[in-house]
mmCIF file of C-alpha atoms in Angstrom:
data_model
loop_
_atom_site.group_PDB
_atom_site.id
_atom_site.type_symbol
_atom_site.label_atom_id
_atom_site.label_comp_id
_atom_site.label_asym_id
_atom_site.label_seq_id
_atom_site.Cartn_x
_atom_site.Cartn_y
_atom_site.Cartn_z
ATOM 1 C CA MET A 108 -67.979 -19.439 -186.094
ATOM 2 C CA THR A 109 -68.664 -18.634 -182.482
ATOM 3 C CA ASP A 110 -68.911 -21.927 -180.597
ATOM 4 C CA ALA A 111 -68.773 -25.392 -182.156
ATOM 5 C CA THR A 112 -69.319 -27.114 -178.816
ATOM 6 C CA GLY A 113 -72.488 -29.179 -179.039
ATOM 7 C CA CYS A 114 -72.975 -28.849 -182.820
ATOM 8 C CA GLY A 115 -72.721 -32.592 -183.353
ATOM 9 C CA ASP A 116 -75.222 -33.214 -180.598
ATOM 10 C CA THR A 117 -77.532 -30.578 -182.062
ATOM 11 C CA TYR A 118 -77.308 -32.190 -185.503
ATOM 12 C CA THR A 119 -77.924 -35.662 -184.106
ATOM 13 C CA ILE A 120 -80.995 -34.686 -182.102
ATOM 14 C CA GLY A 121 -82.472 -32.713 -184.999
ATOM 15 C CA TYR A 122 -81.914 -35.606 -187.394
ATOM 16 C CA LEU A 123 -83.228 -38.333 -185.098
ATOM 17 C CA TYR A 124 -86.201 -36.271 -183.974
ATOM 18 C CA GLN A 125 -87.221 -35.643 -187.577
ATOM 19 C CA ARG A 126 -86.700 -39.283 -188.596
ATOM 20 C CA ALA A 127 -88.737 -40.510 -185.622
ATOM 21 C CA ALA A 128 -91.535 -38.210 -186.768
ATOM 22 C CA GLY A 129 -91.503 -39.679 -190.274
ATOM 23 C CA ALA A 130 -89.258 -37.290 -192.220
ATOM 24 C CA SER A 131 -87.170 -38.711 -195.063
ATOM 25 C CA ILE A 132 -83.416 -39.066 -194.666
ATOM 26 C CA GLU A 133 -82.916 -36.012 -196.879
ATOM 27 C CA GLU A 134 -85.462 -33.848 -195.057
ATOM 28 C CA ALA A 135 -84.113 -34.844 -191.647
ATOM 29 C CA GLY A 136 -80.538 -34.138 -192.760
ATOM 30 C CA ARG A 137 -81.396 -30.680 -194.034
ATOM 31 C CA PHE A 138 -83.325 -29.830 -190.886
ATOM 32 C CA ALA A 139 -80.458 -31.061 -188.703
ATOM 33 C CA ALA A 140 -77.901 -29.116 -190.745
ATOM 34 C CA ALA A 141 -79.948 -25.947 -190.296
ATOM 35 C CA MET A 142 -80.117 -26.557 -186.550
ATOM 36 C CA SER A 143 -76.333 -26.989 -186.412
ATOM 37 C CA THR A 144 -75.846 -23.836 -188.464
ATOM 38 C CA LEU A 145 -77.867 -21.852 -185.952
ATOM 39 C CA LYS A 146 -76.112 -23.505 -183.003
ATOM 40 C CA ILE A 147 -72.590 -22.673 -184.217
ATOM 41 C CA GLU A 148 -73.472 -18.982 -184.397
ATOM 42 C CA LYS A 149 -73.964 -18.621 -180.627
ATOM 43 C CA SER A 150 -72.349 -19.862 -177.442
ATOM 44 C CA GLY A 151 -74.327 -22.133 -175.169
ATOM 45 C CA PRO A 152 -77.124 -24.572 -175.918
ATOM 46 C CA PHE A 153 -79.322 -24.496 -178.996
ATOM 47 C CA LEU A 154 -82.126 -22.055 -178.253
ATOM 48 C CA GLY A 155 -83.742 -21.831 -181.672
ATOM 49 C CA ASN A 156 -87.249 -22.809 -182.630
ATOM 50 C CA LYS A 157 -88.980 -24.303 -185.651
ATOM 51 C CA GLU A 158 -89.387 -20.923 -187.348
ATOM 52 C CA ASN A 159 -85.665 -20.164 -186.931
ATOM 53 C CA VAL A 160 -84.723 -23.499 -188.483
ATOM 54 C CA LEU A 161 -87.133 -23.080 -191.408
ATOM 55 C CA GLN A 162 -85.830 -19.556 -192.050
ATOM 56 C CA CYS A 163 -82.270 -20.900 -192.085
ATOM 57 C CA MET A 164 -83.339 -23.586 -194.564
ATOM 58 C CA LYS A 165 -85.031 -20.969 -196.751
ATOM 59 C CA HIS A 166 -81.886 -18.831 -196.747
ATOM 60 C CA ALA A 167 -79.765 -21.865 -197.674
ATOM 61 C CA LYS A 168 -82.103 -22.568 -200.593
ATOM 62 C CA GLU A 169 -81.615 -19.020 -201.863
ATOM 63 C CA VAL A 170 -77.831 -19.171 -201.515
ATOM 64 C CA LEU A 171 -77.340 -22.795 -202.618
ATOM 65 C CA PRO A 172 -80.184 -23.596 -205.042
ATOM 66 C CA LEU A 173 -78.494 -26.743 -206.409
ATOM 67 C CA CYS A 174 -78.791 -28.340 -202.961
ATOM 68 C CA PHE A 175 -82.583 -28.150 -203.268
ATOM 69 C CA PRO A 176 -83.354 -30.092 -206.451
ATOM 70 C CA HIS A 177 -87.091 -30.080 -205.824
ATOM 71 C CA GLY A 178 -87.113 -26.292 -205.476
ATOM 72 C CA GLU A 179 -88.805 -26.052 -202.127
ATOM 73 C CA VAL A 180 -88.202 -26.030 -198.409
ATOM 74 C CA ARG A 181 -90.733 -28.364 -196.889
ATOM 75 C CA GLN A 182 -92.457 -27.776 -193.615
ATOM 76 C CA ALA A 183 -90.678 -29.469 -190.744
ATOM 77 C CA VAL A 184 -92.389 -32.573 -189.477
ATOM 78 C CA VAL A 185 -92.064 -31.658 -185.805
ATOM 79 C CA THR A 186 -91.720 -28.607 -183.600
ATOM 80 C CA ILE A 187 -88.518 -28.132 -181.660
#
């Protein structure tokens, strides 16, 4: 962990942004968790993009397959 400052805010904005765009609760939660994961790795504001978040989600699927019961990482609904 490098810097947890702002991780809650990062999660919240990722979740709400996805939900507002029509993502399910589960999809929005996974996207937001990936955003927070990327945020905690670096100091300062979240500077990632959609591709970074999707790559993080793909890696999580490989490491934690039981957390992805449908066996896929879906395309994010919106671009960050």
